[in-house]
């Protein structure tokens, strides 16, 4: 049962298309038209909706931008919808609206469910919604990496589970090997770093600086350097507050404050205000006495020893030397020493660390060898099933004697030290294991199986691609398949079988096929005709749904090149009837 359905696309100012709406059916839709009419623009438009590269050359000459809009009905519980909702999208009456804009200057914008989104999100949604296959996709299938990923996709959890474990071990091995390489290849640099740290730590330790010592010594040096001026000022201030014993007639602040208090005490009983002021004068007298006492002690204790000043300056010079090399002040110097000690401990532990990493590396290589073997076994088992299923599909695509095999090989490591041991051999390995996967085709009995790039003609390769996709549809289906000229190089009975197989695939998925073969188009549930106007553009009315007589005329054109040929019309009607009966 098809859950998601691409209902329609609106295409504006893209290539030869000025403005057209492509209405698609849930089942099998065939897109036909004269060569150069713009059929391929349907594939290009869908590619843009799926996050494909935005080529400004696609923008119609004279237009500022090309716009492609798509409407996809879907269940809110589907994975694609959940991902779109995370990006802020909203369904429009049960459908997800997607649009892509490409400006003539090359700028590109994407919208999903009414929200502006990164173009990369379209590619994420495409993985769950549409599989596109055209001539370039067939070329992609010829690459070994694509063939391996195709087999892994078919195998499902049987490969995915050991591959995940292998991947985690492989990534850890890369980390361990990288750290080992750094420790060994940079040994001289690390030894030099350790020597510098050791020298600095010893230099700081020998000086034995204390936190804040530089600031304290700076204050002491300032005091010692101005000892005479400080002592003179303290003595004068003390005399002003408490009097000078050598000048009995002198007036001091303490005596004046005491006299003022006595004057107020004599009358304070008559007014509480004066009583309060008298008390405050008493407090002032006490404060003056305290300050005078401290000034006397300061003057007596002030050290004006030039030897002490010399010692302070010498110590400050030692600390300043450390500050110039290791920080902005002594606290910074002490912090540098702490960090240096930690780093030195790490560097001095390199030998021990190298031993630990070497042991872990050897254990990981052994573990990876076992996981690689399990992964290869799972791929071998899946390869047999995959090859049998594709071979069976080819039999239904007019290649009854063709045989597909999947060759799985391991390459010997150029250097045994760089490989891992699998079945007693040192083999090369990578992020996906040790296997090289190659699809091979023997087109007829007695023929040697060869890589599909060499063993298949253009038409055979198209059918192999279709067979592979049909097999995938049973194990990892997507809601919509788009085939662009998958029937290239195919004709006659083979074309009928291609159409029949596409119709069968459309029972469980939406299938859109751009085709030039009437045998394929006849099997479609809906046929769309793309045609230009007299000025060479495709307008809204240029993509039409063909029914009844109109469809017979188009099939007749495709068969005989003549829409009104009686023989062509009869053949077209016969083809439609045969396709309907064969579904």
Coordinates of C-alpha atoms in Angstrom, one line a residue:
X1 CA 0.0 0.0 0.0
X2 CA 1.4 3.4 -1.0
X3 CA 1.5 5.8 2.0
X4 CA 3.2 8.9 0.5
X5 CA 2.2 10.1 -2.9
X6 CA 3.7 12.9 -5.0
X7 CA 0.4 14.4 -6.3
X8 CA 1.7 17.2 -8.5
X9 CA 4.5 19.5 -9.4
X10 CA 4.3 23.0 -10.7
X11 CA 7.3 24.1 -12.8
X12 CA 8.0 27.7 -13.7
X13 CA 10.8 29.1 -15.9
X14 CA 12.8 25.9 -15.9
X15 CA 14.5 25.1 -19.2
X16 CA 12.0 25.0 -22.0
X17 CA 9.1 25.0 -19.5
X18 CA 7.5 28.4 -19.0
X19 CA 4.8 27.4 -16.6
X20 CA 3.4 23.8 -16.3
X21 CA 1.6 21.6 -13.8
X22 CA 2.4 17.9 -13.7
X23 CA -0.4 15.9 -12.1
X24 CA 0.7 12.4 -11.1
X25 CA -1.3 9.3 -10.1
X26 CA -0.7 7.0 -7.1
X27 CA 0.1 4.1 -9.4
X28 CA 2.1 4.1 -12.6
X29 CA 2.5 7.4 -14.5
X30 CA 4.2 7.5 -17.9
X31 CA 5.5 10.9 -19.2
X32 CA 5.8 11.0 -23.0
X33 CA 6.3 13.5 -25.8
X34 CA 8.5 14.4 -28.8
X35 CA 12.3 14.5 -28.4
X36 CA 13.2 17.9 -26.9
X37 CA 9.7 18.6 -25.7
X38 CA 10.9 18.9 -22.1
X39 CA 10.2 15.5 -20.7
X40 CA 13.6 15.4 -18.9
X41 CA 12.7 18.7 -17.2
X42 CA 10.2 16.6 -15.1
X43 CA 13.2 14.6 -13.8
X44 CA 15.2 17.7 -13.3
X45 CA 12.4 19.4 -11.4
X46 CA 12.0 16.5 -9.1
X47 CA 15.8 16.4 -8.6
X48 CA 15.7 20.0 -7.4
X49 CA 12.9 19.2 -5.0
X50 CA 15.1 16.4 -3.6
X51 CA 18.0 18.8 -2.9
X52 CA 19.9 18.3 -6.1
X53 CA 22.5 20.8 -7.3
X54 CA 21.1 24.2 -8.4
X55 CA 22.4 25.0 -11.8
X56 CA 21.7 28.6 -12.9
X57 CA 21.9 27.4 -16.5
X58 CA 18.5 25.7 -15.9
X59 CA 16.7 29.0 -15.5
X60 CA 14.7 29.9 -18.6
X61 CA 16.3 32.7 -20.7
X62 CA 14.9 36.0 -19.7
X63 CA 13.5 34.8 -16.3
X64 CA 14.9 36.0 -13.0
X65 CA 14.4 32.6 -11.3
X66 CA 13.1 29.1 -11.7
X67 CA 10.6 27.7 -9.2
X68 CA 9.6 24.1 -8.6
X69 CA 6.8 23.3 -6.2
X70 CA 5.7 19.8 -5.1
X71 CA 2.7 18.5 -3.1
X72 CA 3.2 15.2 -1.3
X73 CA 0.4 13.6 0.6
X74 CA 1.7 11.6 3.7
X75 CA 0.8 10.2 7.0
X76 CA 1.9 12.4 9.9
X77 CA 3.6 9.3 11.5
X78 CA 6.0 8.8 8.6
X79 CA 9.7 9.3 9.2
X80 CA 9.9 12.0 6.5
X81 CA 7.1 14.0 8.1
X82 CA 8.6 13.7 11.6
X83 CA 11.9 15.1 10.2
X84 CA 10.0 17.9 8.4
X85 CA 8.0 18.7 11.6
X86 CA 11.3 19.0 13.5
X87 CA 12.3 21.8 11.0
X88 CA 9.0 23.6 11.8
X89 CA 7.0 22.4 8.8
X90 CA 3.2 22.1 8.8
X91 CA 0.9 19.9 6.8
X92 CA -1.5 21.5 4.4
X93 CA -4.7 19.4 4.4
X94 CA -2.7 16.2 4.8
X95 CA 0.0 17.2 2.3
X96 CA 3.5 18.4 2.7
X97 CA 4.4 21.4 0.3
X98 CA 8.0 21.6 -0.9
X99 CA 9.4 24.3 -3.1
X100 CA 12.8 25.1 -4.5
X101 CA 13.9 28.4 -6.1
X102 CA 17.0 28.9 -8.2
X103 CA 17.9 32.4 -9.3
X104 CA 19.7 33.2 -12.5
X105 CA 22.7 34.3 -10.4
X106 CA 22.9 30.8 -8.9
X107 CA 21.3 31.5 -5.5
X108 CA 19.0 28.7 -4.2
X109 CA 16.3 28.6 -1.5
X110 CA 14.2 25.8 -0.2
X111 CA 10.9 25.8 1.7
X112 CA 9.2 22.8 3.4
X113 CA 5.7 23.1 4.9
X114 CA 5.8 26.9 4.8
X115 CA 9.2 27.2 6.5
X116 CA 12.5 28.2 5.0
X117 CA 15.0 25.3 5.4
X118 CA 18.5 24.4 4.4
X119 CA 18.7 22.7 1.0
X120 CA 20.3 19.7 2.8
X121 CA 17.0 19.0 4.5
X122 CA 15.4 18.2 1.1
X123 CA 18.1 15.5 0.6
X124 CA 17.3 14.0 4.0
X125 CA 13.6 13.8 3.1
X126 CA 14.3 12.4 -0.3
X127 CA 16.0 9.4 1.3
X128 CA 12.6 8.3 2.7
X129 CA 10.4 9.5 -0.1
X130 CA 11.8 9.0 -3.7
X131 CA 14.3 6.9 -5.5
X132 CA 15.4 8.5 -8.8
X133 CA 17.0 6.4 -11.6
X134 CA 18.3 7.7 -14.9
X135 CA 21.3 7.2 -17.1
X136 CA 23.6 8.9 -14.5
X137 CA 22.3 6.7 -11.8
X138 CA 23.1 3.6 -13.8
X139 CA 26.6 4.9 -14.2
X140 CA 26.7 5.3 -10.4
X141 CA 25.7 1.6 -10.0
X142 CA 28.9 0.7 -11.9
X143 CA 31.1 2.0 -9.1
X144 CA 32.3 -0.7 -6.6
X145 CA 31.4 1.5 -3.6
X146 CA 27.8 1.9 -4.8
X147 CA 27.6 -1.9 -5.4
X148 CA 28.8 -2.6 -1.9
X149 CA 26.3 -0.2 -0.4
X150 CA 23.5 -1.7 -2.5
X151 CA 24.3 -5.1 -1.2
X152 CA 24.5 -3.9 2.4
X153 CA 21.1 -2.1 1.9
X154 CA 19.6 -5.4 0.7
X155 CA 21.1 -7.5 3.5
X156 CA 19.5 -5.3 6.2
X157 CA 20.3 -6.0 9.8
X158 CA 22.3 -9.1 9.0
X159 CA 25.0 -6.7 7.7
X160 CA 24.0 -3.4 9.4
X161 CA 24.6 -4.8 13.0
X162 CA 28.1 -6.2 12.5
X163 CA 28.9 -3.1 10.3
X164 CA 28.0 -0.8 13.1
X165 CA 30.2 -2.7 15.6
X166 CA 33.0 -2.8 13.0
X167 CA 32.7 0.9 12.4
X168 CA 33.0 1.8 16.1
X169 CA 36.1 -0.4 16.5
X170 CA 37.6 1.0 13.3
X171 CA 37.1 4.6 14.4
X172 CA 38.7 3.8 17.8
X173 CA 41.6 2.1 16.0
X174 CA 42.1 5.3 13.9
X175 CA 42.2 7.4 17.1
X176 CA 44.6 5.0 18.9
X177 CA 46.9 4.8 15.8
X178 CA 46.8 8.6 15.4
X179 CA 47.9 9.1 19.1
X180 CA 50.6 6.5 18.8
X181 CA 51.9 8.2 15.6
X182 CA 52.0 11.5 17.4
X183 CA 53.8 10.1 20.4
X184 CA 56.4 8.3 18.3
X185 CA 57.0 10.7 15.4
X186 CA 57.1 13.8 17.7
X187 CA 59.2 12.2 20.4
X188 CA 62.0 14.7 19.9
X189 CA 59.7 17.7 20.1
X190 CA 58.0 16.3 23.2
X191 CA 61.4 15.7 24.8
X192 CA 62.4 19.3 24.1
X193 CA 59.1 20.5 25.6
X194 CA 59.7 18.4 28.7
X195 CA 63.2 19.9 29.2
X196 CA 61.8 23.4 29.0
X197 CA 59.1 22.7 31.4
X198 CA 61.5 21.0 33.8
X199 CA 63.9 23.9 33.7
X200 CA 61.0 26.4 34.4
X201 CA 59.6 24.4 37.2
X202 CA 63.0 24.0 38.9
X203 CA 63.7 27.8 38.5
X204 CA 60.4 28.7 40.2
X205 CA 60.9 26.1 42.9
X206 CA 64.4 27.4 43.7
X207 CA 63.0 30.9 44.1
X208 CA 60.2 29.7 46.4
X209 CA 57.8 32.6 45.7
X210 CA 54.7 33.1 47.8
X211 CA 51.3 34.1 46.6
X212 CA 51.1 38.0 46.4
X213 CA 54.7 38.3 47.5
X214 CA 55.6 40.7 44.7
X215 CA 52.9 43.2 45.7
X216 CA 53.9 43.0 49.4
X217 CA 57.5 43.7 48.6
X218 CA 56.7 46.6 46.4
X219 CA 54.8 48.2 49.2
X220 CA 57.6 47.6 51.7
X221 CA 60.2 49.0 49.3
X222 CA 58.1 52.2 48.9
X223 CA 57.9 52.5 52.6
X224 CA 61.6 51.9 53.3
X225 CA 62.6 54.3 50.5
X226 CA 60.6 57.2 52.2
X227 CA 61.2 56.3 55.8
X228 CA 62.5 59.7 56.9
X229 CA 59.6 61.6 55.4
X230 CA 57.1 59.2 56.8
X231 CA 58.6 59.4 60.4
X232 CA 58.6 63.2 60.3
X233 CA 55.0 63.4 59.2
X234 CA 53.9 60.9 61.9
X235 CA 55.7 62.9 64.6
X236 CA 54.2 66.2 63.5
X237 CA 50.7 64.7 63.4
X238 CA 51.2 63.2 66.8
X239 CA 52.2 66.5 68.3
X240 CA 49.1 68.3 66.7
X241 CA 46.8 65.7 68.3
X242 CA 48.4 65.0 71.7
X243 CA 50.8 67.9 72.2
X244 CA 54.6 68.3 72.2
X245 CA 56.4 67.6 75.6
X246 CA 59.1 70.1 74.7
X247 CA 56.5 72.9 74.2
X248 CA 54.2 72.9 77.3
X249 CA 52.5 76.1 76.1
X250 CA 51.5 74.6 72.8
X251 CA 47.9 73.9 72.0
X252 CA 46.8 70.5 70.7
X253 CA 43.6 69.0 69.4
X254 CA 43.0 66.7 72.3
X255 CA 43.3 69.5 74.9
X256 CA 40.9 71.7 72.8
X257 CA 38.3 68.9 72.5
X258 CA 38.5 68.2 76.2
X259 CA 37.9 71.9 77.0
X260 CA 34.9 72.1 74.7
X261 CA 33.4 69.0 76.4
X262 CA 33.8 70.5 79.9
X263 CA 32.1 73.7 78.8
X264 CA 29.1 71.8 77.5
X265 CA 29.0 69.5 80.5
X266 CA 28.5 72.5 82.8
X267 CA 25.2 73.4 81.2
X268 CA 24.0 70.2 79.5
X269 CA 21.5 69.5 82.3
X270 CA 19.4 72.4 81.0
X271 CA 19.2 71.2 77.3
X272 CA 19.4 67.7 76.0
X273 CA 20.8 68.9 72.7
X274 CA 23.9 70.2 74.4
X275 CA 24.1 66.9 76.4
X276 CA 24.2 65.0 73.1
X277 CA 26.9 67.2 71.6
X278 CA 29.0 66.9 74.8
X279 CA 28.8 63.1 74.5
X280 CA 30.0 63.3 70.9
X281 CA 32.9 65.5 71.9
X282 CA 33.8 62.8 74.4
X283 CA 33.9 60.3 71.6
X284 CA 36.1 62.6 69.5
X285 CA 38.5 62.9 72.4
X286 CA 38.8 59.1 72.6
X287 CA 39.3 58.8 68.8
X288 CA 42.0 61.5 68.9
X289 CA 43.8 59.6 71.7
X290 CA 43.7 56.4 69.8
X291 CA 45.0 57.9 66.6
X292 CA 47.8 59.7 68.5
X293 CA 48.8 56.5 70.1
X294 CA 49.0 54.7 66.8
X295 CA 51.0 57.5 65.3
X296 CA 53.5 57.3 68.1
X297 CA 53.8 53.5 67.6
X298 CA 54.2 53.9 63.8
X299 CA 57.0 56.4 64.3
X300 CA 58.8 54.2 66.9
X301 CA 58.5 51.0 64.7
X302 CA 59.4 52.6 61.3
X303 CA 62.5 50.8 60.0
X304 CA 64.8 53.0 58.1
X305 CA 67.5 50.3 57.7
X306 CA 69.2 50.6 54.3
X307 CA 70.3 47.0 54.5
X308 CA 66.7 45.8 54.6
X309 CA 65.8 48.0 51.7
X310 CA 68.7 46.5 49.7
X311 CA 67.5 43.0 50.5
X312 CA 63.9 43.8 49.5
X313 CA 65.1 45.2 46.1
X314 CA 67.2 42.1 45.5
X315 CA 64.3 39.8 46.2
X316 CA 62.0 41.9 43.9
X317 CA 64.6 41.5 41.1
X318 CA 64.4 37.7 41.5
X319 CA 60.6 37.8 41.3
X320 CA 60.6 40.2 38.4
X321 CA 62.8 37.8 36.4
X322 CA 60.2 35.0 37.0
X323 CA 57.3 37.3 36.0
X324 CA 59.0 38.3 32.8
X325 CA 59.3 34.6 31.8
X326 CA 56.2 32.9 33.1
X327 CA 53.3 35.4 33.8
X328 CA 52.1 38.9 34.6
X329 CA 52.6 38.6 38.4
X330 CA 53.7 36.0 40.9
X331 CA 50.3 34.5 41.1
X332 CA 50.4 33.8 37.3
X333 CA 53.9 32.4 37.8
X334 CA 52.7 29.9 40.4
X335 CA 49.7 29.0 38.1
X336 CA 52.1 28.3 35.2
X337 CA 54.2 26.1 37.5
X338 CA 51.2 24.1 38.4
X339 CA 50.1 23.6 34.8
X340 CA 53.7 22.8 33.8
X341 CA 54.0 20.1 36.4
X342 CA 50.8 18.5 35.1
X343 CA 52.0 18.6 31.5
X344 CA 55.4 17.3 32.5
X345 CA 53.8 14.4 34.2
X346 CA 52.0 13.6 30.9
X347 CA 55.1 13.9 28.9
X348 CA 57.2 11.8 31.3
X349 CA 54.5 9.2 31.1
X350 CA 54.8 8.8 27.3
X351 CA 56.6 5.5 27.4
X352 CA 53.9 4.0 29.6
X353 CA 51.2 5.5 27.4
X354 CA 52.9 4.1 24.3
X355 CA 52.8 0.7 25.8
X356 CA 49.1 1.0 26.7
X357 CA 48.2 2.3 23.2
X358 CA 50.2 -0.4 21.5
X359 CA 48.4 -3.1 23.5
X360 CA 45.0 -1.5 22.7
X361 CA 45.9 -1.2 19.0
X362 CA 46.8 -4.9 18.8
X363 CA 43.6 -5.9 20.6
X364 CA 41.5 -3.6 18.3
X365 CA 43.2 -5.1 15.2
X366 CA 42.3 -8.6 16.4
X367 CA 38.8 -7.5 17.2
X368 CA 38.4 -5.8 13.8
X369 CA 39.7 -9.0 12.1
X370 CA 36.9 -11.0 13.7
X371 CA 34.2 -8.4 12.9
X372 CA 35.4 -8.1 9.3
X373 CA 35.1 -11.9 8.9
X374 CA 31.6 -11.8 10.3
X375 CA 30.7 -8.9 8.0
X376 CA 32.1 -10.8 5.0
X377 CA 30.1 -13.9 5.9
X378 CA 26.9 -11.9 6.1
X379 CA 27.6 -10.2 2.8
X380 CA 28.3 -13.6 1.2
X381 CA 25.0 -15.0 2.4
X382 CA 23.1 -11.8 1.2
X383 CA 25.0 -11.8 -2.1
X384 CA 23.7 -15.3 -3.0
X385 CA 20.1 -14.2 -2.2
X386 CA 20.5 -10.9 -4.0
X387 CA 22.0 -12.4 -7.1
X388 CA 19.2 -15.1 -7.3
X389 CA 16.5 -12.4 -6.8
X390 CA 18.0 -10.1 -9.5
X391 CA 18.5 -13.1 -11.9
X392 CA 14.8 -14.0 -11.4
X393 CA 13.7 -10.5 -12.2
X394 CA 15.8 -10.4 -15.3
X395 CA 14.1 -13.6 -16.5
X396 CA 10.8 -11.6 -16.4
X397 CA 12.5 -8.7 -18.3
X398 CA 13.1 -10.8 -21.4
X399 CA 16.6 -11.9 -20.3
X400 CA 15.7 -15.5 -19.4
X401 CA 19.2 -16.9 -19.7
X402 CA 21.0 -14.1 -18.0
X403 CA 22.7 -14.8 -14.7
X404 CA 23.8 -12.2 -12.1
X405 CA 26.5 -13.0 -9.6
X406 CA 28.0 -10.9 -6.8
X407 CA 31.8 -11.3 -6.5
X408 CA 33.2 -10.5 -3.0
X409 CA 37.0 -10.3 -2.8
X410 CA 39.6 -9.1 -0.3
X411 CA 42.8 -7.4 -1.4
X412 CA 46.1 -8.3 0.2
X413 CA 47.7 -5.5 2.2
X414 CA 50.7 -3.9 0.6
X415 CA 52.4 -4.1 3.9
X416 CA 51.3 -6.9 6.4
X417 CA 51.8 -4.4 9.2
X418 CA 49.2 -2.2 7.6
X419 CA 46.6 -4.9 7.2
X420 CA 44.5 -7.1 9.5
X421 CA 44.4 -10.8 9.6
X422 CA 41.4 -12.5 8.1
X423 CA 41.5 -16.3 7.4
X424 CA 45.2 -16.3 7.9
X425 CA 45.8 -13.5 5.4
X426 CA 46.9 -9.9 6.0
X427 CA 44.3 -8.0 4.0
X428 CA 43.6 -4.3 3.4
X429 CA 40.8 -2.8 5.3
X430 CA 38.8 0.4 5.5
X431 CA 35.8 2.0 7.1
X432 CA 33.3 -0.5 5.6
X433 CA 35.4 -3.7 6.1
X434 CA 37.7 -5.7 3.9
X435 CA 35.4 -6.6 1.0
X436 CA 35.4 -5.4 -2.6
X437 CA 32.0 -6.0 -4.1
X438 CA 31.4 -6.4 -7.8
X439 CA 28.1 -7.1 -9.7
X440 CA 28.8 -9.4 -12.6
X441 CA 26.6 -10.5 -15.5
X442 CA 26.6 -13.5 -17.7
X443 CA 24.0 -12.6 -20.4
X444 CA 23.6 -16.1 -21.8
X445 CA 24.7 -19.7 -21.0
X446 CA 28.3 -20.3 -21.6
X447 CA 29.2 -16.7 -21.3
X448 CA 31.8 -15.8 -18.7
X449 CA 30.5 -13.6 -15.9
X450 CA 31.9 -10.1 -16.3
X451 CA 31.5 -6.8 -14.5
X452 CA 28.1 -5.3 -15.5
X453 CA 29.9 -2.3 -17.0
X454 CA 31.6 -4.7 -19.5
X455 CA 29.2 -7.6 -19.6
X456 CA 25.9 -5.6 -20.3
X457 CA 24.9 -3.6 -23.3
X458 CA 23.0 -0.3 -22.8
X459 CA 19.6 -2.0 -22.9
X460 CA 20.7 -4.9 -20.7
X461 CA 22.2 -2.4 -18.2
X462 CA 18.8 -0.6 -18.0
X463 CA 17.1 -3.8 -17.3
X464 CA 19.6 -4.9 -14.7
X465 CA 19.1 -1.5 -13.0
X466 CA 15.3 -2.0 -13.0
X467 CA 15.7 -5.6 -11.7
X468 CA 17.9 -4.3 -8.9
X469 CA 15.4 -1.6 -7.9
X470 CA 12.5 -4.1 -7.9
X471 CA 14.5 -6.3 -5.6
X472 CA 15.2 -3.4 -3.3
X473 CA 11.5 -2.5 -3.4
X474 CA 10.8 -5.8 -1.5
X475 CA 13.5 -5.2 1.2
X476 CA 13.8 -1.4 1.6
X477 CA 10.9 0.2 -0.3
X478 CA 10.4 3.9 -0.8
X479 CA 7.0 5.4 -1.7
X480 CA 7.9 6.8 -5.1
X481 CA 10.2 5.7 -7.9
X482 CA 11.2 7.9 -10.8
X483 CA 12.8 6.2 -13.9
X484 CA 14.3 8.4 -16.6
X485 CA 14.9 6.4 -19.8
X486 CA 15.4 3.2 -17.9
X487 CA 14.2 1.6 -21.1
X488 CA 17.0 3.1 -23.2
X489 CA 18.3 0.5 -25.7
X490 CA 15.3 -1.7 -25.1
X491 CA 12.7 -2.6 -27.7
X492 CA 10.2 -5.3 -28.9
X493 CA 9.3 -8.0 -26.4
X494 CA 11.9 -6.7 -23.9
X495 CA 10.1 -3.4 -23.8
X496 CA 6.8 -5.1 -23.1
X497 CA 8.4 -6.9 -20.2
X498 CA 9.9 -3.7 -18.8
X499 CA 6.4 -2.1 -18.9
X500 CA 4.9 -5.2 -17.3
X501 CA 7.5 -5.1 -14.5
X502 CA 7.0 -1.4 -13.9
X503 CA 3.3 -1.9 -13.6
X504 CA 3.9 -4.7 -11.0
X505 CA 6.2 -2.4 -9.0
X506 CA 3.4 0.2 -9.1
X507 CA 1.1 -2.1 -7.1
X508 CA 3.1 -1.2 -3.9
X509 CA 4.6 2.1 -4.8
X510 CA 4.1 5.2 -7.0
X511 CA 6.1 4.8 -10.2
X512 CA 6.8 7.7 -12.6
X513 CA 8.6 6.8 -15.9
X514 CA 9.8 9.2 -18.6
X515 CA 9.8 7.0 -21.7
X516 CA 9.8 7.0 -25.4
X517 CA 8.5 3.4 -25.8
X518 CA 4.8 2.9 -26.4
X519 CA 5.1 -0.7 -25.0
X520 CA 6.1 0.8 -21.6
X521 CA 3.6 3.7 -21.7
X522 CA 0.7 1.4 -22.5
X523 CA 1.1 -0.2 -19.0
X524 CA 0.7 3.1 -17.2
X525 CA -2.4 4.0 -15.1
X526 CA -2.0 7.6 -16.3
X527 CA -0.1 9.0 -19.3
X528 CA 1.0 12.6 -19.4
X529 CA 2.0 14.3 -22.7
X530 CA 4.6 17.1 -22.7
X531 CA 4.4 19.2 -25.8
X532 CA 5.7 22.6 -26.8
X533 CA 3.7 25.6 -28.1
X534 CA 4.6 27.2 -31.4
X535 CA 7.1 29.5 -29.8
X536 CA 9.0 26.6 -28.4
X537 CA 7.9 26.8 -24.7
X538 CA 5.9 24.5 -22.5
X539 CA 3.0 26.3 -20.8
X540 CA 0.5 25.1 -18.2
X541 CA -1.6 23.5 -21.0
X542 CA 1.5 21.9 -22.4
X543 CA 1.4 19.0 -19.9
X544 CA -1.9 17.2 -20.4
X545 CA -3.4 14.0 -19.1
X546 CA -4.3 11.6 -22.0
X547 CA -7.5 9.7 -21.9
X548 CA -9.3 7.6 -24.5
X549 CA -8.8 8.8 -28.0
X550 CA -6.0 11.2 -27.1
X551 CA -4.0 8.4 -25.6
X552 CA -4.5 6.2 -28.6
X553 CA -3.3 9.1 -30.8
X554 CA -0.1 9.6 -28.7
X555 CA 0.7 5.8 -28.7
X556 CA 0.1 5.7 -32.4
X557 CA 2.6 8.6 -32.8
X558 CA 5.1 6.8 -30.6
X559 CA 4.6 3.6 -32.7
X560 CA 4.5 4.9 -36.2
X561 CA 5.4 8.5 -36.0
X562 CA 1.9 9.3 -37.4
X563 CA -1.0 10.2 -35.0
X564 CA -3.7 9.4 -37.6
X565 CA -2.3 6.3 -39.1
X566 CA -5.0 3.6 -39.2
X567 CA -2.4 0.8 -38.7
X568 CA -0.8 2.8 -35.9
X569 CA -4.1 3.4 -34.2
X570 CA -5.0 -0.2 -34.4
X571 CA -1.7 -1.3 -33.0
X572 CA -2.0 1.3 -30.2
X573 CA -5.5 0.0 -29.2
X574 CA -4.2 -3.6 -29.4
X575 CA -1.2 -2.6 -27.2
X576 CA -3.4 -1.0 -24.6
X577 CA -5.7 -4.0 -24.5
X578 CA -2.8 -6.4 -24.1
X579 CA -1.2 -4.3 -21.3
X580 CA -4.5 -4.2 -19.5
X581 CA -5.0 -7.9 -19.7
X582 CA -1.4 -8.6 -18.6
X583 CA -1.4 -6.6 -15.5

